[in-house]
Coordinates of C-alpha atoms in Angstrom, one line a residue:
Chain A
M114 CA 30.0 -36.9 -3.7
Q115 CA 28.1 -38.1 -0.7
I116 CA 29.4 -35.3 1.5
V117 CA 28.5 -32.6 -0.9
I118 CA 25.0 -33.9 -1.1
W119 CA 24.8 -34.2 2.6
I120 CA 26.0 -30.6 2.9
R121 CA 23.5 -29.4 0.4
E122 CA 20.8 -31.1 2.4
K123 CA 22.0 -29.5 5.5
R124 CA 22.3 -26.2 3.7
V125 CA 18.7 -26.5 2.5
F126 CA 17.8 -27.3 6.1
C127 CA 19.5 -24.2 7.3
D128 CA 18.2 -21.9 4.6
M129 CA 14.7 -23.1 5.2
A130 CA 15.1 -22.7 8.9
E131 CA 15.8 -19.1 8.2
L132 CA 13.2 -18.4 5.6
S133 CA 10.3 -20.5 6.7
L134 CA 10.6 -22.2 10.0
T135 CA 7.1 -23.5 9.7
L136 CA 7.9 -25.8 6.9
D137 CA 6.7 -29.3 7.6
S138 CA 9.6 -31.6 8.5
T139 CA 8.1 -34.5 6.6
A140 CA 8.5 -32.4 3.4
M141 CA 12.1 -32.1 4.3
R142 CA 12.4 -35.8 4.6
D143 CA 10.7 -36.3 1.3
F144 CA 13.2 -33.9 -0.2
A145 CA 16.1 -35.9 1.2
A146 CA 14.6 -39.2 0.1
D147 CA 14.1 -37.6 -3.3
T148 CA 17.7 -36.6 -3.8
E149 CA 19.4 -39.7 -2.6
P150 CA 18.3 -42.4 -5.0
K151 CA 18.9 -40.1 -7.9
Q152 CA 22.6 -40.1 -7.1
T153 CA 23.1 -43.8 -7.2
P154 CA 22.3 -44.4 -10.9
A155 CA 24.4 -41.4 -11.9
R156 CA 27.3 -42.8 -10.1
S157 CA 27.0 -46.3 -11.4
S158 CA 26.8 -45.0 -15.0
E159 CA 29.9 -43.1 -14.3
D160 CA 31.6 -46.3 -13.1
G161 CA 30.3 -47.9 -16.2
M162 CA 32.2 -45.4 -18.2
H163 CA 35.4 -46.2 -16.3
A164 CA 35.0 -49.9 -17.1
R165 CA 35.1 -49.0 -20.8
T166 CA 38.8 -48.6 -21.3
P167 CA 39.1 -50.5 -24.5
D168 CA 42.6 -50.1 -25.9
P169 CA 45.3 -51.6 -23.6
D170 CA 47.9 -49.7 -25.6
S171 CA 46.3 -46.3 -25.1
D172 CA 48.2 -43.7 -23.0
E173 CA 45.4 -43.9 -20.4
S174 CA 45.6 -47.6 -20.1
L175 CA 49.4 -47.5 -19.8
L176 CA 49.3 -44.8 -17.2
I177 CA 46.7 -46.7 -15.1
A178 CA 48.9 -49.8 -15.4
V179 CA 51.9 -47.7 -14.1
G180 CA 49.7 -46.4 -11.3
N181 CA 48.0 -49.6 -10.2
D182 CA 50.8 -52.2 -10.8
Q183 CA 54.0 -50.2 -11.0
C184 CA 54.2 -51.7 -14.5
T185 CA 57.7 -50.8 -15.8
D186 CA 56.9 -52.0 -19.4
A187 CA 54.0 -49.6 -19.5
F188 CA 56.2 -46.8 -18.1
N189 CA 58.9 -47.5 -20.7
T190 CA 56.3 -47.2 -23.5
L191 CA 55.0 -43.9 -22.1
F192 CA 58.6 -42.7 -21.7
N193 CA 59.4 -43.4 -25.3
R194 CA 56.2 -41.6 -26.4
F195 CA 56.6 -38.5 -24.3
A196 CA 60.3 -37.9 -23.4
N197 CA 61.0 -36.1 -26.7
K198 CA 57.9 -34.0 -26.4
V199 CA 58.9 -33.0 -22.9
F200 CA 62.3 -32.1 -24.1
A201 CA 60.8 -30.0 -26.9
H202 CA 58.6 -28.1 -24.4
G203 CA 61.6 -27.4 -22.3
M204 CA 63.5 -26.0 -25.3
K205 CA 60.6 -23.9 -26.3
I206 CA 60.3 -22.3 -22.8
T207 CA 63.9 -22.3 -21.6
R208 CA 66.0 -22.4 -24.8
N209 CA 68.5 -24.3 -22.9
E210 CA 69.5 -27.9 -23.7
Q211 CA 70.7 -28.9 -20.2
L212 CA 67.6 -27.5 -18.5
S213 CA 65.4 -29.3 -21.0
K214 CA 67.1 -32.5 -20.4
D215 CA 66.7 -32.0 -16.6
L216 CA 63.0 -31.3 -17.4
V217 CA 62.7 -34.7 -19.0
Q218 CA 64.1 -36.3 -15.8
E219 CA 61.9 -34.2 -13.5
A220 CA 58.6 -34.5 -15.5
M221 CA 58.9 -38.2 -16.3
L222 CA 59.8 -38.9 -12.7
T223 CA 56.7 -37.0 -11.6
V224 CA 54.6 -39.1 -14.1
W225 CA 56.0 -42.2 -12.5
Q226 CA 55.5 -41.0 -8.9
K227 CA 52.0 -39.5 -9.4
A228 CA 50.6 -42.2 -11.7
P229 CA 48.6 -43.8 -8.8
L230 CA 46.7 -40.5 -8.5
Y231 CA 45.7 -40.5 -12.2
D232 CA 42.2 -41.5 -13.1
L233 CA 40.0 -40.9 -16.1
D234 CA 38.1 -38.1 -14.3
R235 CA 41.3 -36.0 -14.8
G236 CA 41.0 -36.0 -18.5
T237 CA 43.2 -37.6 -21.1
A238 CA 46.6 -39.0 -20.1
Q239 CA 48.1 -36.5 -22.6
S240 CA 46.7 -33.4 -20.9
W241 CA 47.6 -34.9 -17.5
I242 CA 51.2 -35.4 -18.6
F243 CA 51.2 -32.0 -20.2
T244 CA 50.2 -30.2 -17.0
L245 CA 52.8 -32.1 -15.0
T246 CA 55.4 -31.0 -17.6
R247 CA 54.3 -27.4 -17.5
N248 CA 54.4 -27.4 -13.7
R249 CA 57.9 -28.9 -13.4
C250 CA 59.1 -26.5 -16.1
F251 CA 57.7 -23.5 -14.2
D252 CA 59.4 -24.7 -10.9
M253 CA 62.7 -25.4 -12.7
L254 CA 62.8 -22.0 -14.3
R255 CA 62.0 -20.2 -11.1
K256 CA 64.8 -22.1 -9.3
Q257 CA 67.2 -21.3 -12.1
K258 CA 66.3 -17.6 -12.0
R259 CA 66.6 -17.7 -8.2
Q260 CA 63.2 -16.3 -7.9
P261 CA 61.3 -16.3 -4.6
S262 CA 60.1 -19.8 -4.0
C263 CA 57.1 -19.3 -1.7
V264 CA 54.6 -20.2 -4.4
S265 CA 55.2 -23.4 -6.4
A266 CA 53.6 -24.6 -9.6
D267 CA 51.4 -27.0 -7.6
D268 CA 50.0 -24.0 -5.6
I269 CA 49.3 -22.2 -8.8
W270 CA 47.7 -25.1 -10.6
P271 CA 46.3 -27.2 -7.8
S272 CA 45.0 -30.7 -8.7
E273 CA 41.3 -30.9 -8.8
E274 CA 41.2 -33.1 -5.8
D275 CA 42.9 -30.4 -3.7
E276 CA 40.4 -27.8 -4.8
V277 CA 37.3 -29.9 -4.1
D278 CA 38.7 -30.7 -0.6
A279 CA 39.2 -27.0 0.0
R280 CA 35.7 -26.1 -1.1
E281 CA 34.2 -28.9 0.9
Q282 CA 36.1 -27.9 3.9
Q283 CA 34.9 -24.3 3.5
D284 CA 31.3 -25.5 3.1
S285 CA 31.4 -27.7 6.1
E286 CA 33.0 -24.9 8.2
F287 CA 30.3 -22.6 7.0
I288 CA 27.6 -25.1 7.9
G289 CA 29.3 -25.8 11.2
T290 CA 29.2 -22.2 12.3
E291 CA 25.6 -21.9 11.1
L292 CA 24.5 -25.0 12.9
A293 CA 26.2 -23.9 16.1
Q294 CA 24.3 -20.6 15.7
I295 CA 21.0 -22.4 15.4
D296 CA 21.9 -24.6 18.3
K297 CA 22.4 -21.5 20.4
F298 CA 19.0 -20.1 19.5
I299 CA 17.3 -23.4 20.2
K300 CA 18.8 -23.4 23.7
Q301 CA 17.0 -20.1 24.3
L302 CA 13.6 -21.7 23.8
P303 CA 11.5 -23.0 26.8
L304 CA 12.4 -26.6 27.5
A305 CA 9.1 -28.0 26.3
Q306 CA 9.5 -26.3 22.9
Q307 CA 13.2 -27.4 22.8
A308 CA 12.0 -31.0 23.2
V309 CA 9.6 -30.7 20.3
V310 CA 12.2 -29.1 18.0
E311 CA 14.7 -31.9 18.9
Q312 CA 12.2 -34.6 18.1
I313 CA 11.2 -33.2 14.7
Y314 CA 14.4 -31.6 13.4
I315 CA 17.2 -33.5 15.1
L316 CA 15.8 -36.9 15.6
D317 CA 13.9 -36.5 12.3
R318 CA 10.6 -37.9 13.6
T319 CA 7.1 -37.3 12.3
H320 CA 4.6 -35.2 14.2
E321 CA 2.8 -38.4 15.3
E322 CA 6.0 -40.2 16.4
A323 CA 7.1 -37.1 18.3
A324 CA 3.8 -36.8 20.1
V325 CA 4.0 -40.4 21.2
A326 CA 7.7 -40.1 22.3
L327 CA 6.9 -37.0 24.4
D328 CA 3.6 -38.3 25.6
I329 CA 1.6 -35.3 24.6
P330 CA -1.4 -34.8 22.4
L331 CA -0.7 -34.2 18.7
G332 CA -2.4 -30.8 18.9
T333 CA -0.2 -29.7 21.7
L334 CA 2.9 -30.8 19.8
K335 CA 1.9 -28.9 16.8
S336 CA 1.1 -25.7 18.7
R337 CA 4.4 -26.0 20.6
L338 CA 6.3 -26.4 17.3
R339 CA 4.5 -23.4 15.9
L340 CA 5.5 -21.3 18.9
A341 CA 9.1 -22.6 18.8
M342 CA 9.4 -21.7 15.1
G343 CA 8.0 -18.3 15.6
K344 CA 10.4 -17.6 18.5
L345 CA 13.3 -19.0 16.5
R346 CA 12.5 -16.9 13.5
H347 CA 12.4 -13.9 15.8
L348 CA 15.7 -14.8 17.3
I349 CA 17.4 -15.4 14.0
G350 CA 15.9 -12.2 12.6
T351 CA 17.1 -10.0 15.4
E352 CA 20.6 -11.2 15.9
Chain B
M140 CA 30.8 -18.1 -4.6
N141 CA 27.5 -16.4 -4.3
T142 CA 28.3 -13.1 -5.9
E143 CA 28.2 -12.8 -9.7
V144 CA 31.6 -12.4 -11.3
N145 CA 31.5 -9.8 -14.0
F146 CA 35.1 -9.3 -15.0
H147 CA 37.3 -12.2 -16.1
P148 CA 40.8 -12.6 -17.5
S149 CA 40.9 -12.4 -21.3
T150 CA 40.9 -15.6 -23.3
E151 CA 44.4 -14.9 -24.3
L152 CA 45.6 -14.6 -20.7
L153 CA 43.8 -17.8 -19.7
Q154 CA 45.4 -19.6 -22.6
K155 CA 48.8 -18.4 -21.5
F156 CA 48.0 -19.4 -18.0
A157 CA 47.1 -22.9 -19.2
T158 CA 50.3 -23.3 -21.2
G159 CA 52.4 -21.9 -18.4
S160 CA 54.0 -19.0 -20.3
L161 CA 53.2 -16.2 -17.8
S162 CA 55.3 -14.7 -15.0
G163 CA 54.9 -15.9 -11.5
G164 CA 53.0 -12.9 -10.3
M165 CA 50.5 -13.0 -13.2
N166 CA 50.1 -16.8 -12.7
V167 CA 49.2 -16.2 -9.0
A168 CA 46.6 -13.5 -9.8
I169 CA 44.9 -15.7 -12.4
S170 CA 45.1 -18.8 -10.2
A171 CA 43.4 -16.9 -7.4
H172 CA 40.6 -15.7 -9.8
V173 CA 40.3 -19.3 -11.2
E174 CA 39.8 -20.7 -7.7
L175 CA 37.0 -18.2 -7.1
C176 CA 35.4 -18.5 -10.6
K177 CA 33.8 -21.7 -11.8
F178 CA 33.5 -20.4 -15.4
C179 CA 37.2 -19.7 -15.7
R180 CA 38.1 -23.0 -14.0
Q181 CA 36.2 -24.8 -16.7
Q182 CA 37.8 -22.6 -19.4
T183 CA 41.2 -23.3 -18.0
S184 CA 40.8 -27.1 -18.1
E185 CA 39.6 -26.8 -21.7
F186 CA 42.6 -24.7 -22.6
E187 CA 44.9 -27.2 -20.9
A188 CA 43.4 -30.0 -23.0
K189 CA 43.9 -27.9 -26.2
A190 CA 47.4 -27.0 -25.1
A191 CA 48.2 -30.7 -24.7
I192 CA 47.0 -31.4 -28.2
D193 CA 49.1 -28.6 -29.6
W194 CA 52.0 -29.8 -27.6
L195 CA 51.9 -33.3 -29.0
Q196 CA 51.6 -31.9 -32.6
M197 CA 54.6 -29.7 -32.1
P198 CA 57.3 -31.2 -34.3
T199 CA 60.2 -32.6 -32.3
E200 CA 63.6 -31.9 -33.8
S201 CA 64.6 -35.5 -34.3
D202 CA 65.1 -38.6 -32.2
E203 CA 68.7 -37.8 -31.8
S204 CA 68.3 -37.3 -28.1
D205 CA 68.0 -40.5 -26.3
F206 CA 66.8 -40.3 -22.7
S207 CA 66.2 -43.9 -22.1
D208 CA 69.1 -44.1 -19.6
L209 CA 66.9 -42.0 -17.3
V210 CA 64.2 -44.7 -17.0
A211 CA 66.2 -47.1 -14.7
G212 CA 66.7 -44.3 -12.1
I213 CA 63.1 -43.2 -12.2
I214 CA 61.5 -46.5 -11.6
K215 CA 63.5 -47.1 -8.5
Q216 CA 61.8 -44.1 -6.9
P217 CA 58.7 -44.7 -4.7
Q218 CA 55.3 -43.7 -6.0
I219 CA 52.9 -41.4 -4.3
D220 CA 49.5 -42.7 -3.3
S221 CA 47.8 -39.7 -1.9
I222 CA 48.2 -35.9 -2.1
G223 CA 49.5 -34.7 1.1
S224 CA 47.7 -31.6 2.4
N225 CA 49.7 -28.5 1.8
G226 CA 49.4 -27.7 5.5
S227 CA 47.4 -24.8 6.6
A228 CA 49.2 -21.6 5.7
L229 CA 47.8 -18.2 6.7
N230 CA 44.5 -18.1 5.0
E231 CA 42.8 -15.1 6.3
I232 CA 43.6 -11.4 6.4
H233 CA 42.2 -9.6 9.4
M234 CA 40.7 -6.2 8.6
L235 CA 39.5 -3.8 11.2
D236 CA 36.1 -5.3 11.8
H237 CA 36.2 -8.6 9.9
S238 CA 38.5 -11.1 8.3
V239 CA 38.8 -12.1 4.7
R240 CA 39.4 -15.6 3.5
L241 CA 42.1 -15.7 0.9
P242 CA 42.3 -17.9 -2.2
K243 CA 44.7 -20.7 -1.4
V244 CA 47.5 -19.5 -3.7
L245 CA 47.4 -16.1 -2.2
A246 CA 47.4 -17.6 1.3
K247 CA 50.6 -19.5 0.3
A248 CA 52.1 -16.4 -1.2
A249 CA 51.4 -14.4 2.0
A250 CA 52.5 -17.2 4.3
E251 CA 55.5 -15.5 5.5
G252 CA 53.5 -12.5 6.7
L253 CA 52.5 -9.2 5.3
V254 CA 54.1 -5.8 6.1
W255 CA 51.5 -3.1 5.6
K256 CA 52.6 0.4 4.6
Q257 CA 50.3 3.4 4.8
L258 CA 50.4 5.3 1.6
G259 CA 48.2 8.2 2.5
G260 CA 44.7 8.9 1.2
G261 CA 43.4 5.9 3.0
I262 CA 45.4 3.4 0.9
N263 CA 47.5 0.6 2.5
Q264 CA 49.9 -1.6 0.6
A265 CA 51.7 -4.8 1.4
E266 CA 54.2 -6.0 -1.2
L267 CA 54.9 -9.6 -2.1
S268 CA 58.0 -10.7 -3.9
L269 CA 56.9 -13.3 -6.5
D270 CA 59.1 -12.8 -9.5
D271 CA 61.5 -10.4 -11.2
E272 CA 59.1 -9.0 -13.8
T273 CA 56.2 -7.8 -11.8
Q274 CA 55.5 -6.0 -8.6
C275 CA 52.8 -7.8 -6.6
E276 CA 51.0 -6.3 -3.7
F277 CA 47.9 -6.4 -1.6
I278 CA 46.1 -3.1 -1.6
Y279 CA 43.6 -2.1 1.1
M280 CA 41.5 1.0 0.4
K281 CA 39.7 2.2 3.5
P282 CA 36.0 3.0 3.2
G283 CA 35.5 6.4 1.5
S284 CA 39.1 6.5 0.1
Q285 CA 40.1 7.6 -3.4
T286 CA 43.4 7.4 -5.2
P287 CA 44.7 10.4 -7.2
V288 CA 44.2 10.3 -10.9
H289 CA 47.0 8.2 -12.4
K290 CA 48.2 6.6 -15.5
H291 CA 50.0 3.3 -15.7
Q292 CA 53.4 2.8 -17.2
G293 CA 52.9 -0.9 -17.9
S294 CA 49.8 -3.0 -17.4
E295 CA 48.1 -3.5 -14.1
I296 CA 46.0 -6.4 -13.0
T297 CA 43.6 -6.1 -10.0
L298 CA 41.7 -8.9 -8.4
V299 CA 39.1 -7.8 -5.9
L300 CA 39.1 -10.0 -2.7
D301 CA 36.7 -8.2 -0.5
G302 CA 34.5 -5.1 -0.6
S303 CA 34.3 -3.2 -3.8
F304 CA 35.7 -0.2 -5.7
S305 CA 34.7 1.8 -8.8
D306 CA 36.4 3.8 -11.4
E307 CA 35.3 5.6 -14.6
L308 CA 34.8 2.3 -16.3
G309 CA 32.9 0.2 -13.8
H310 CA 32.1 -1.1 -10.4
Y311 CA 34.0 -4.1 -9.2
N312 CA 33.1 -6.8 -6.7
P313 CA 34.9 -9.7 -5.1
S314 CA 36.4 -12.2 -7.6
D315 CA 36.4 -9.5 -10.4
F316 CA 39.6 -9.5 -12.4
I317 CA 40.4 -6.1 -13.9
A318 CA 43.1 -5.6 -16.5
R319 CA 44.3 -2.1 -17.3
S320 CA 46.9 -1.2 -19.9
G321 CA 49.4 1.7 -20.0
S322 CA 47.1 4.0 -21.8
D323 CA 44.3 3.9 -19.3
V324 CA 43.9 6.9 -16.9
H325 CA 41.7 6.2 -13.9
Q326 CA 40.8 7.2 -10.4
P327 CA 39.7 4.3 -8.3
R328 CA 37.5 5.0 -5.3
S329 CA 35.8 2.8 -2.7
E330 CA 32.8 3.6 -0.6
E331 CA 32.7 0.5 1.5
G332 CA 36.4 -0.3 1.5
C333 CA 38.2 -2.8 -0.6
L334 CA 40.9 -5.4 -0.4
C335 CA 42.6 -6.3 -3.7
F336 CA 45.6 -8.2 -5.0
A337 CA 47.4 -6.3 -7.7
V338 CA 50.2 -7.2 -10.2
L339 CA 52.1 -4.4 -12.0
D340 CA 54.6 -4.7 -14.8
K341 CA 58.0 -3.7 -13.9
P342 CA 59.9 -1.4 -16.2
L343 CA 62.2 -3.0 -18.7
T344 CA 65.6 -3.8 -17.2
F345 CA 68.5 -4.0 -19.5
T346 CA 71.1 -6.5 -18.8
K347 CA 73.7 -5.9 -21.5
G348 CA 75.9 -3.1 -22.6
I349 CA 75.4 0.6 -22.5
A350 CA 71.6 0.3 -22.3
R351 CA 72.2 -0.6 -18.6
L352 CA 72.6 3.1 -18.1
L353 CA 68.9 3.4 -18.6
N354 CA 68.0 1.2 -15.7
P355 CA 68.3 3.7 -12.9
I356 CA 66.1 6.1 -14.9
N357 CA 63.5 3.5 -15.6
N358 CA 63.4 2.4 -12.0
Y359 CA 63.1 6.0 -10.9
R360 CA 60.2 6.5 -13.2
F361 CA 58.6 3.3 -11.9
R362 CA 58.9 4.3 -8.3
R363 CA 57.6 7.8 -9.0
S364 CA 54.6 6.4 -10.8
L365 CA 53.9 4.1 -7.8
A366 CA 54.2 7.0 -5.5
R367 CA 51.9 9.1 -7.6
R368 CA 49.5 6.2 -7.7
A369 CA 49.6 6.1 -3.9
G370 CA 49.1 9.8 -3.5

């Protein structure tokens, strides 16, 4: 969550740098300050939802007990509830008793092994177990038909965690190259202007603080900043 | 992510995708679209939840099968705490002047490398072997290329990955998922060039009795239609 927000802020920074480099940096800080606290209550209310897991006999509670404490009693109960259903799914898809029995073994083993990865964000225990069953069934059938094995069920139906990782990675790669680009442009500015940009946009200082740090009058700082932004806009626009 | 997706898999296809009753090639095409399309991602998880409910309501024959002897073996196995990364497979296709980032499932499918064949008319094709029922391939149409008019024998799914193409029925951009049935006649063309992933139905193959005599004929027709399609 944090990272996404951080990226968004950065992205906002980048976009604004492109669109209107004259935007006051304090406004950016206000924007940042504005977004952060809003996240905290949202998160805690989500956590509050997690705390509400009332029925210790629900599939979800049992699955969490299997995941957190390797609770074999809980697993036994889940096994008794689901094994026949898994078998029935196998029969429906494969019409083969032995394969369907193998599916019970494979799918319930996966439930045991992946239980630590389950949490309520992933939906009900039932739909989680269903998707594991579906995936194992797909892989088994493919193996049985001796089909090419380069793509597995877990590639076709990636868990959400994987997907988010991939997207975040993509985003940060994108931001990375964009920032590197901007850095390259900044290096083309006269040194005095670079120093001002660094104070305001990288060290995140106010105009007043920056003027003090650089030991220049406030008016000089502002005009250098304006010149730097004009030059940057020109550089970004032309490349 | 930033372009609007106008063409999506049908509800029926997404439902079948969620229940796992499609062929490998079709699953891969839909999976790739779902990775690119937030709307279909949400739809898919809703369909998965519905499929789970249907699954639990499905009557089980009886409790005659007792699997409880499996439990002892299962709980001896170690559990998994974190999802290992799938490793970085090939995830980009390099075109003449730029490279295209592939959806993960296609990157995996293409991990062993692609062999491009020139089919004439500015069309290039790289086949992937994903299952027995479909022919899967990447198609690259060079800028300004146009395929001859053709008609499909079976159905054809096309997922646009980069660039765009048009036919009589529309203009298609990245992430668009286009389904064509056997009765559609069309002539795709691409001004700016286009990279797609396509899944075609294979002709029926008979496995029993005298009907097997039809297989060579069907396969011949299939290959001929591909060749025509390619020009």
